[in-house]
Amino acid sequence: MLSSSRVAMHAKAQCAAAAAPRCAAPSRCASVTAAASMAPTVAAAASPVALPSRKSSARAPRVVGGARRAGASIRRAVSVTASADAKPFLKRTCRLVLEDGSCWQGFSFGATGTEVGEVVFNTALTGYEEIMSDPSYKGQFVAFTCPHIGNVGINTEDNESSKCHLGAIIIKDLSKSVSNYRSRMDLDKYCKEQGVLGIWGVDTRGLTRVLRDYGSLVGVVTTDMSKSVDELVKQAKGWSIEGKDLLSVVSCKEPYEWAKGTTAEWEFAPYAKGSSKEPFHVVAYDYGIKYNILRRLASYGCRVTVVPATYPADEVMKLQPDGIFFSNGPGDPSAAPYAVDNAKALLGKKPVFGICMGHQILGQAFGAKTFKLKFGHHGGNHPIRYNPTGRVEISAQNHNFAVETSSLPAGVEVTHINLNDGTCAGMVWADKKAMTIQYHPESSPGPHDADVCFQQFIDMMKAERGMKAVAA
């Protein structure tokens, strides 16, 4: 097996060899050339002999002059053009250049131009549309480890926000055909509409090994082949996602109401009713909230008011919520002190629940610190242990930062642990009526193991009303 350093060195060498066309099937090219030079019956005649139609009843003319005996088969001179295109293979039209100097050549699809962002890999086998439309990927490029992307096209129901926020997607094979009854367009057209750069033909396995071993790297994806690798490396080195507040960038600008739950066709949770005589009013901070989070809250009987990331805590309390939700979102949690201040002001007043970025914002409000993971957690197959019962959940995850457990104050219980690296995946501070989850219980895409977290939040609000809890 090649080491990650040798994989990166190979990628660097690709740019140097870009001018020389590569043959994807050299044996095929060789056989065509050999056939053209060795076939004895091929004549390069200027005017080929016309062959009689199969439908014609006329016999072929007999050869005279003793060249052939009567009844012998007639050999016809047929000109065959044994042509081979001078450039029979696709020209590479797009590059991914990483800050370590490696260059990954590929083919462009979707939008054209140049984008810079942090490159992460996602191990999910399904749900590329949901991943692309997740606002938490703002400022990032996603390299899919699943080799075939685009095979089910794009539909109008599975988007997780109103637009794509990521800068580019990096894939091995772009499906040439689309096969799904819900599809409305192919991936290439969708990326063009959304302004997302796509590059296919990349060795995503090799790229993933580099990111896994050396950590997430900033990269530049460009269709401008005139730019030198050195220029692109300099551009990558001049950008970082750390210290960037992206919550206010992707958040809504004005409050709005959400009441649409999961449709009956897709509902799977036994406790989700979709309605209630006395629905709980949840105010949700939008740091880049996914539609399916809102659907799950509504399915569990909540009336949801979504507010911008910067919405003041006192204005939230004026809305008279039964509970307050802190959503997922992109970027560095330490770069949004206004969000932490609002969370501090709301702790203990009403039941609160945070997912992903919300988990990190509440962690800081508790008094803890956050830190950047080596390559983050991105995928639909991460195992989580729920400490109170020992239950193991397979979870969907998408984050690059984590809460430092050693900095948590007394009274905060770490309820969930990521079994891959031991990081904090969930907390409860009972005295402050707060619970958090680092991953995505709403899935979309991913397994439904953790959907019970929504029922636990409902139970916290029920307790405030003196009602009986349901979930364990």
Coordinates of C-alpha atoms in Angstrom, one line a residue:
M1 CA 0.0 0.0 0.0
L2 CA 1.2 3.5 -0.8
S3 CA 1.8 5.8 2.2
S4 CA -0.2 9.0 2.4
S5 CA 3.0 11.0 1.7
R6 CA 3.6 9.0 -1.5
V7 CA 0.0 9.5 -2.5
A8 CA 0.4 13.3 -2.0
M9 CA 3.7 13.2 -4.0
H10 CA 1.9 11.4 -6.8
A11 CA -0.8 14.0 -6.8
K12 CA 1.8 16.8 -7.1
A13 CA 3.3 15.0 -10.1
Q14 CA 0.0 14.9 -11.9
C15 CA 0.1 18.6 -12.6
A16 CA 3.5 18.3 -14.2
A17 CA 2.3 15.6 -16.5
A18 CA -0.9 17.4 -17.4
A19 CA 0.2 18.4 -20.8
A20 CA 0.7 14.8 -21.9
P21 CA -2.6 13.1 -22.7
R22 CA -3.1 9.9 -20.8
C23 CA -4.5 6.8 -22.4
A24 CA -7.3 5.2 -20.3
A25 CA -7.2 2.0 -22.4
P26 CA -3.7 1.7 -24.1
S27 CA -4.3 -1.9 -25.2
R28 CA -7.3 -0.8 -27.2
C29 CA -5.3 2.0 -28.9
A30 CA -2.6 -0.5 -29.7
S31 CA -5.0 -3.0 -31.2
V32 CA -6.6 -0.4 -33.5
T33 CA -3.1 0.7 -34.8
A34 CA -2.0 -2.9 -35.3
A35 CA -5.2 -3.8 -37.2
A36 CA -4.8 -0.8 -39.5
S37 CA -1.2 -1.8 -40.4
M38 CA -1.6 -5.5 -40.7
A39 CA -5.0 -6.2 -42.3
P40 CA -4.2 -7.6 -45.8
T41 CA -7.6 -7.1 -47.3
V42 CA -7.9 -3.4 -46.5
A43 CA -7.4 -1.2 -49.5
A44 CA -6.9 2.6 -49.4
A45 CA -8.9 3.1 -52.6
A46 CA -10.1 6.6 -53.3
S47 CA -13.5 5.3 -54.6
P48 CA -14.6 2.1 -52.8
V49 CA -16.5 -0.6 -54.7
A50 CA -20.2 -0.4 -53.9
L51 CA -21.6 -3.4 -52.2
P52 CA -24.9 -4.8 -53.6
S53 CA -27.9 -4.3 -51.4
R54 CA -29.1 -7.3 -49.3
K55 CA -32.6 -6.7 -50.7
S56 CA -31.4 -6.7 -54.4
S57 CA -32.1 -9.8 -56.4
A58 CA -29.3 -9.1 -58.8
R59 CA -26.3 -11.4 -58.6
A60 CA -22.8 -10.0 -58.2
P61 CA -20.9 -9.7 -61.5
R62 CA -18.7 -12.6 -62.4
V63 CA -14.9 -11.9 -62.6
V64 CA -13.6 -12.5 -66.1
G65 CA -10.2 -13.1 -67.5
G66 CA -9.5 -16.3 -65.7
A67 CA -8.7 -14.6 -62.4
R68 CA -11.2 -16.9 -60.7
R69 CA -12.9 -20.0 -61.6
A70 CA -16.6 -20.0 -62.1
G71 CA -18.6 -20.3 -58.8
A72 CA -15.7 -19.0 -56.7
S73 CA -16.5 -16.4 -54.1
I74 CA -15.9 -12.9 -55.2
R75 CA -13.5 -10.8 -53.1
R76 CA -14.6 -7.2 -53.0
A77 CA -12.2 -4.4 -52.4
V78 CA -13.6 -2.3 -49.5
S79 CA -12.0 0.8 -48.2
V80 CA -11.9 1.0 -44.4
T81 CA -10.8 4.1 -42.7
A82 CA -8.8 2.9 -39.7
S83 CA -8.8 6.2 -38.0
A84 CA -7.9 7.1 -34.4
D85 CA -8.7 10.5 -33.0
A86 CA -5.5 12.4 -32.3
K87 CA -7.0 13.2 -28.8
P88 CA -9.3 10.3 -28.1
F89 CA -9.5 10.9 -24.3
L90 CA -11.0 13.6 -22.2
K91 CA -8.8 16.6 -21.4
R92 CA -8.6 17.3 -17.7
T93 CA -10.4 20.6 -17.2
C94 CA -10.3 21.1 -13.4
R95 CA -7.8 21.0 -10.5
L96 CA -7.9 20.7 -6.8
V97 CA -4.7 22.1 -5.3
L98 CA -4.1 21.7 -1.5
E99 CA -2.1 23.9 0.8
D100 CA 0.5 21.1 1.1
G101 CA 1.3 21.7 -2.6
S102 CA -0.4 18.6 -4.0
C103 CA -2.4 18.9 -7.2
W104 CA -5.3 16.6 -8.0
Q105 CA -6.4 16.7 -11.6
G106 CA -9.9 15.9 -12.8
F107 CA -12.8 16.9 -15.0
S108 CA -15.1 19.8 -14.5
F109 CA -18.9 19.7 -14.0
G110 CA -21.4 22.1 -12.6
A111 CA -20.3 25.7 -12.2
T112 CA -17.0 27.1 -13.4
G113 CA -14.5 29.5 -11.7
T114 CA -12.3 29.3 -8.6
E115 CA -13.2 28.6 -5.0
V116 CA -11.2 28.3 -1.8
G117 CA -12.4 26.2 1.2
E118 CA -11.5 23.6 3.7
V119 CA -11.5 20.1 2.2
V120 CA -13.3 17.4 4.3
F121 CA -14.3 13.8 3.4
N122 CA -17.7 12.3 4.0
T123 CA -18.2 8.6 4.3
A124 CA -22.0 8.4 3.8
L125 CA -23.1 6.0 1.1
T126 CA -26.3 7.8 0.3
G127 CA -27.8 11.3 0.5
Y128 CA -25.5 13.4 -1.5
E129 CA -28.3 15.9 -2.1
E130 CA -29.0 16.4 1.6
I131 CA -25.2 16.7 2.3
M132 CA -24.8 19.3 -0.4
S133 CA -27.7 21.4 0.8
D134 CA -26.7 21.3 4.5
P135 CA -25.7 24.8 5.5
S136 CA -23.1 23.4 8.0
Y137 CA -20.8 22.9 5.0
K138 CA -20.4 26.6 4.3
G139 CA -16.7 27.3 3.7
Q140 CA -15.9 23.7 2.9
F141 CA -15.5 21.3 0.0
V142 CA -16.8 17.8 0.4
A143 CA -14.9 14.8 -1.0
F144 CA -17.3 11.8 -1.2
T145 CA -15.7 8.5 -0.4
C146 CA -18.6 6.7 -2.1
P147 CA -17.2 6.3 -5.6
H148 CA -20.4 6.8 -7.6
I149 CA -22.3 10.1 -7.2
G150 CA -25.2 11.4 -9.2
N151 CA -26.9 8.1 -10.0
V152 CA -30.3 9.1 -8.4
G153 CA -30.2 12.6 -9.7
I154 CA -31.8 15.5 -7.7
N155 CA -35.4 15.8 -6.5
T156 CA -37.3 18.8 -5.1
E157 CA -38.1 17.2 -1.7
D158 CA -34.8 16.2 -0.1
N159 CA -33.0 19.6 0.0
E160 CA -32.0 20.6 3.6
S161 CA -32.1 24.3 2.9
S162 CA -33.0 26.8 0.2
K163 CA -29.6 26.6 -1.5
C164 CA -26.2 24.9 -1.5
H165 CA -23.7 26.6 0.8
L166 CA -20.6 24.5 0.1
G167 CA -18.1 25.7 -2.4
A168 CA -17.3 22.5 -4.3
I169 CA -17.8 18.7 -4.4
I170 CA -15.0 16.2 -5.2
I171 CA -15.9 12.8 -6.5
K172 CA -14.5 9.7 -8.2
D173 CA -17.1 8.9 -10.8
L174 CA -19.9 11.1 -12.0
S175 CA -22.9 8.9 -13.0
K176 CA -23.7 9.2 -16.7
S177 CA -27.2 8.1 -16.2
V178 CA -29.9 9.0 -13.6
S179 CA -32.4 6.4 -12.4
N180 CA -34.9 7.3 -9.7
Y181 CA -38.6 8.0 -10.0
R182 CA -38.3 11.2 -7.9
S183 CA -35.5 12.7 -9.9
R184 CA -36.1 16.1 -11.6
M185 CA -32.6 16.9 -12.9
D186 CA -29.1 15.6 -13.0
L187 CA -26.3 16.6 -10.7
D188 CA -24.4 18.6 -13.3
K189 CA -27.5 20.8 -13.9
Y190 CA -28.1 21.2 -10.2
C191 CA -24.5 22.3 -9.5
K192 CA -24.8 24.8 -12.4
E193 CA -28.0 26.3 -10.9
Q194 CA -26.5 26.4 -7.4
G195 CA -23.1 27.8 -8.4
V196 CA -21.3 24.8 -7.0
L197 CA -18.0 23.7 -8.6
G198 CA -17.7 20.0 -9.3
I199 CA -14.6 17.9 -10.1
W200 CA -14.7 14.2 -11.0
G201 CA -12.1 11.7 -11.9
V202 CA -10.2 12.4 -8.6
D203 CA -8.6 9.6 -6.7
T204 CA -10.8 10.2 -3.7
R205 CA -9.4 7.2 -1.8
G206 CA -5.9 8.6 -2.0
L207 CA -7.2 12.1 -1.1
T208 CA -9.1 10.7 1.9
R209 CA -5.9 9.0 3.2
V210 CA -4.0 12.3 3.0
L211 CA -6.8 14.2 4.9
R212 CA -7.0 11.4 7.5
D213 CA -3.3 11.3 8.1
Y214 CA -2.5 15.0 8.0
G215 CA -5.8 16.5 8.9
S216 CA -8.2 18.7 7.0
L217 CA -6.5 20.9 4.5
V218 CA -7.5 24.1 2.8
G219 CA -7.7 23.7 -1.0
V220 CA -8.6 25.6 -4.1
V221 CA -10.8 24.1 -6.8
T222 CA -10.5 25.9 -10.2
T223 CA -11.4 25.5 -13.8
D224 CA -8.9 28.2 -14.7
M225 CA -6.1 26.1 -16.1
S226 CA -3.9 29.2 -16.7
K227 CA -3.1 29.6 -13.0
S228 CA 0.0 28.0 -11.8
V229 CA 0.1 25.5 -8.9
D230 CA 2.2 27.9 -6.9
E231 CA -0.4 30.7 -7.3
L232 CA -3.2 28.3 -6.1
V233 CA -1.1 27.0 -3.2
K234 CA -0.5 30.6 -2.0
Q235 CA -4.2 31.2 -2.2
A236 CA -5.0 28.1 -0.2
K237 CA -2.4 29.0 2.5
G238 CA -4.0 32.5 2.9
W239 CA -7.4 31.2 4.0
S240 CA -8.6 29.4 7.2
I241 CA -12.0 28.5 8.6
E242 CA -10.8 29.0 12.1
G243 CA -11.9 32.2 13.6
K244 CA -14.6 32.7 11.0
D245 CA -18.2 33.4 12.1
L246 CA -20.3 31.8 9.5
L247 CA -23.5 31.5 11.5
S248 CA -24.8 34.9 10.7
V249 CA -23.9 34.4 7.1
V250 CA -26.2 31.4 6.6
S251 CA -28.9 32.3 9.1
C252 CA -32.3 33.7 8.2
K253 CA -32.7 37.5 8.4
E254 CA -36.2 37.6 10.0
P255 CA -38.2 35.3 12.3
Y256 CA -40.6 32.9 10.6
E257 CA -43.0 30.1 11.6
W258 CA -42.6 26.4 10.7
A259 CA -45.4 23.9 11.1
K260 CA -44.8 21.2 8.5
G261 CA -43.9 17.8 10.0
T262 CA -42.5 14.6 8.4
T263 CA -45.0 13.3 5.8
A264 CA -46.9 10.1 6.6
E265 CA -45.0 8.3 3.8
W266 CA -41.7 8.8 5.6
E267 CA -42.7 8.8 9.3
F268 CA -41.0 6.1 11.3
A269 CA -41.1 7.1 15.0
P270 CA -43.8 5.6 17.1
Y271 CA -44.0 8.6 19.5
A272 CA -44.2 11.2 16.7
K273 CA -47.9 12.3 16.5
G274 CA -47.6 15.2 14.1
S275 CA -50.2 17.2 16.2
S276 CA -51.2 17.9 19.7
K277 CA -54.1 19.6 21.5
E278 CA -51.6 21.7 23.3
P279 CA -48.5 22.0 21.0
F280 CA -45.3 23.0 22.6
H281 CA -43.9 26.3 21.3
V282 CA -40.2 26.0 20.5
V283 CA -38.1 29.0 19.5
A284 CA -35.3 27.8 17.3
Y285 CA -32.1 29.7 16.7
D286 CA -31.1 29.4 13.1
Y287 CA -27.3 28.9 12.8
G288 CA -27.8 27.1 9.6
I289 CA -30.8 24.9 10.6
K290 CA -31.7 21.9 8.4
Y291 CA -35.2 21.5 7.3
N292 CA -35.5 18.0 8.7
I293 CA -34.8 19.2 12.2
L294 CA -37.8 21.5 11.8
R295 CA -39.8 18.6 10.4
R296 CA -38.9 16.4 13.4
L297 CA -39.8 19.0 15.9
A298 CA -43.1 19.6 14.2
S299 CA -43.8 15.8 14.0
Y300 CA -43.4 15.6 17.7
G301 CA -46.1 18.2 18.2
C302 CA -44.1 21.5 18.3
R303 CA -45.1 24.8 16.9
V304 CA -41.7 26.3 15.8
T305 CA -40.7 29.9 15.6
V306 CA -37.3 30.2 13.8
V307 CA -35.2 33.3 14.7
P308 CA -31.9 34.7 13.3
A309 CA -28.6 33.7 14.9
T310 CA -28.2 37.2 16.4
Y311 CA -31.7 37.4 17.9
P312 CA -31.5 38.8 21.5
A313 CA -32.3 36.5 24.4
D314 CA -34.8 38.9 25.9
E315 CA -36.7 39.0 22.6
V316 CA -36.8 35.2 22.6
M317 CA -38.4 35.2 26.1
K318 CA -41.0 37.7 24.9
L319 CA -42.2 35.0 22.4
Q320 CA -43.2 32.8 25.5
P321 CA -41.5 29.6 24.4
D322 CA -42.0 26.2 26.1
G323 CA -38.5 25.3 24.9
I324 CA -35.5 26.8 23.1
F325 CA -33.5 25.1 20.4
F326 CA -30.0 25.8 19.2
S327 CA -29.3 24.5 15.7
N328 CA -26.5 23.1 13.7
G329 CA -24.3 25.5 11.7
P330 CA -20.9 26.0 10.0
G331 CA -17.6 27.5 11.1
D332 CA -15.8 28.0 14.4
P333 CA -18.0 28.1 17.5
S334 CA -15.6 30.3 19.3
A335 CA -16.0 33.0 16.6
A336 CA -19.7 33.6 17.6
P337 CA -19.5 35.2 21.1
Y338 CA -23.0 36.8 20.6
A339 CA -24.5 33.3 20.3
V340 CA -22.8 32.2 23.5
D341 CA -24.0 35.3 25.4
N342 CA -27.6 34.6 24.3
A343 CA -27.3 31.0 25.4
K344 CA -26.0 32.0 28.8
A345 CA -28.9 34.4 29.3
L346 CA -31.4 31.7 28.5
L347 CA -30.0 28.8 30.6
G348 CA -32.2 27.7 33.4
K349 CA -35.2 29.7 32.3
K350 CA -36.7 27.2 29.8
P351 CA -35.7 23.7 28.6
V352 CA -33.0 24.1 25.9
F353 CA -31.7 21.6 23.4
G354 CA -28.7 22.0 21.1
I355 CA -27.6 20.0 18.1
C356 CA -24.1 20.1 16.5
M357 CA -23.1 23.8 16.5
G358 CA -25.8 24.3 19.2
H359 CA -24.0 21.6 21.3
Q360 CA -20.8 23.6 21.0
I361 CA -22.5 27.0 21.7
L362 CA -24.2 25.6 24.8
G363 CA -20.9 23.9 25.8
Q364 CA -19.2 27.3 25.9
A365 CA -22.2 28.8 27.7
F366 CA -21.7 26.1 30.3
G367 CA -18.1 27.4 30.7
A368 CA -16.2 24.8 28.6
K369 CA -13.8 25.3 25.7
T370 CA -14.0 24.0 22.2
F371 CA -11.2 22.7 20.0
K372 CA -10.7 21.7 16.3
L373 CA -10.6 18.1 15.4
K374 CA -7.9 16.7 13.2
F375 CA -10.2 15.9 10.3
G376 CA -13.7 16.2 11.8
H377 CA -16.6 13.8 11.7
H378 CA -18.5 13.6 8.5
G379 CA -20.6 10.6 7.6
G380 CA -23.6 8.4 8.4
N381 CA -21.9 5.6 10.3
H382 CA -20.4 6.9 13.5
P383 CA -21.0 4.8 16.6
I384 CA -22.2 6.6 19.8
R385 CA -22.6 5.2 23.3
Y386 CA -25.5 6.6 25.4
N387 CA -23.8 6.3 28.9
P388 CA -26.9 6.2 31.1
T389 CA -28.1 2.9 29.5
G390 CA -25.1 1.7 27.5
R391 CA -27.2 1.8 24.3
V392 CA -25.1 2.2 21.1
E393 CA -26.5 4.4 18.3
I394 CA -25.2 4.6 14.7
S395 CA -25.3 8.3 13.9
A396 CA -25.0 10.9 11.2
Q397 CA -22.3 13.5 11.8
N398 CA -21.0 16.7 10.3
H399 CA -18.7 18.9 12.4
N400 CA -15.0 19.9 12.7
F401 CA -15.0 21.1 16.3
A402 CA -15.7 19.5 19.7
V403 CA -16.3 20.4 23.3
E404 CA -13.3 19.8 25.7
T405 CA -14.7 17.6 28.4
S406 CA -12.0 18.5 30.9
S407 CA -13.1 22.1 30.9
L408 CA -16.8 21.3 31.8
P409 CA -18.0 22.6 35.2
A410 CA -19.4 20.3 37.9
G411 CA -23.0 19.4 37.4
V412 CA -22.7 18.8 33.6
E413 CA -23.0 15.1 32.7
V414 CA -21.4 13.8 29.6
T415 CA -24.2 11.5 28.3
H416 CA -22.9 10.5 24.9
I417 CA -19.4 9.4 23.8
N418 CA -18.2 9.0 20.2
L419 CA -16.8 5.4 20.1
N420 CA -14.4 6.2 17.3
D421 CA -12.3 8.8 19.2
G422 CA -13.8 9.2 22.6
T423 CA -14.9 12.8 22.1
C424 CA -17.9 14.3 23.8
A425 CA -21.1 13.6 21.8
G426 CA -23.8 14.8 24.2
M427 CA -24.3 16.5 27.6
V428 CA -27.0 17.2 30.1
W429 CA -27.0 19.9 32.8
A430 CA -30.1 19.0 34.7
D431 CA -30.0 22.1 37.0
K432 CA -30.1 24.3 33.9
K433 CA -32.7 22.3 32.0
A434 CA -30.2 21.8 29.2
M435 CA -29.4 18.9 26.9
T436 CA -27.1 18.7 23.8
I437 CA -26.1 16.3 21.1
Q438 CA -23.0 16.8 18.9
Y439 CA -24.3 14.8 16.0
H440 CA -27.6 14.8 13.9
P441 CA -30.5 12.9 15.4
E442 CA -32.7 14.1 12.5
S443 CA -30.4 12.1 10.1
S444 CA -31.2 13.2 6.5
P445 CA -29.1 11.4 5.4
G446 CA -28.3 8.7 7.9
P447 CA -29.8 6.2 10.4
H448 CA -32.7 7.0 12.7
D449 CA -31.2 5.5 15.9
A450 CA -30.9 8.9 17.6
D451 CA -34.4 10.3 16.8
V452 CA -35.3 9.5 20.4
C453 CA -33.4 12.8 21.3
F454 CA -36.4 14.8 20.1
Q455 CA -38.7 12.8 22.4
Q456 CA -36.3 13.5 25.3
F457 CA -36.5 17.2 24.6
I458 CA -40.3 16.9 24.5
D459 CA -40.2 15.2 27.9
M460 CA -38.2 18.1 29.3
M461 CA -40.9 20.5 28.2
K462 CA -43.6 18.1 29.5
A463 CA -41.9 18.1 32.9
E464 CA -42.2 21.9 32.9
R465 CA -46.0 21.4 32.5
G466 CA -46.1 18.6 35.1
M467 CA -46.8 16.0 32.4
K468 CA -45.5 12.4 32.3
A469 CA -42.3 11.7 30.3
V470 CA -42.2 9.0 27.5
A471 CA -38.6 8.5 26.4
A472 CA -35.8 6.7 28.3

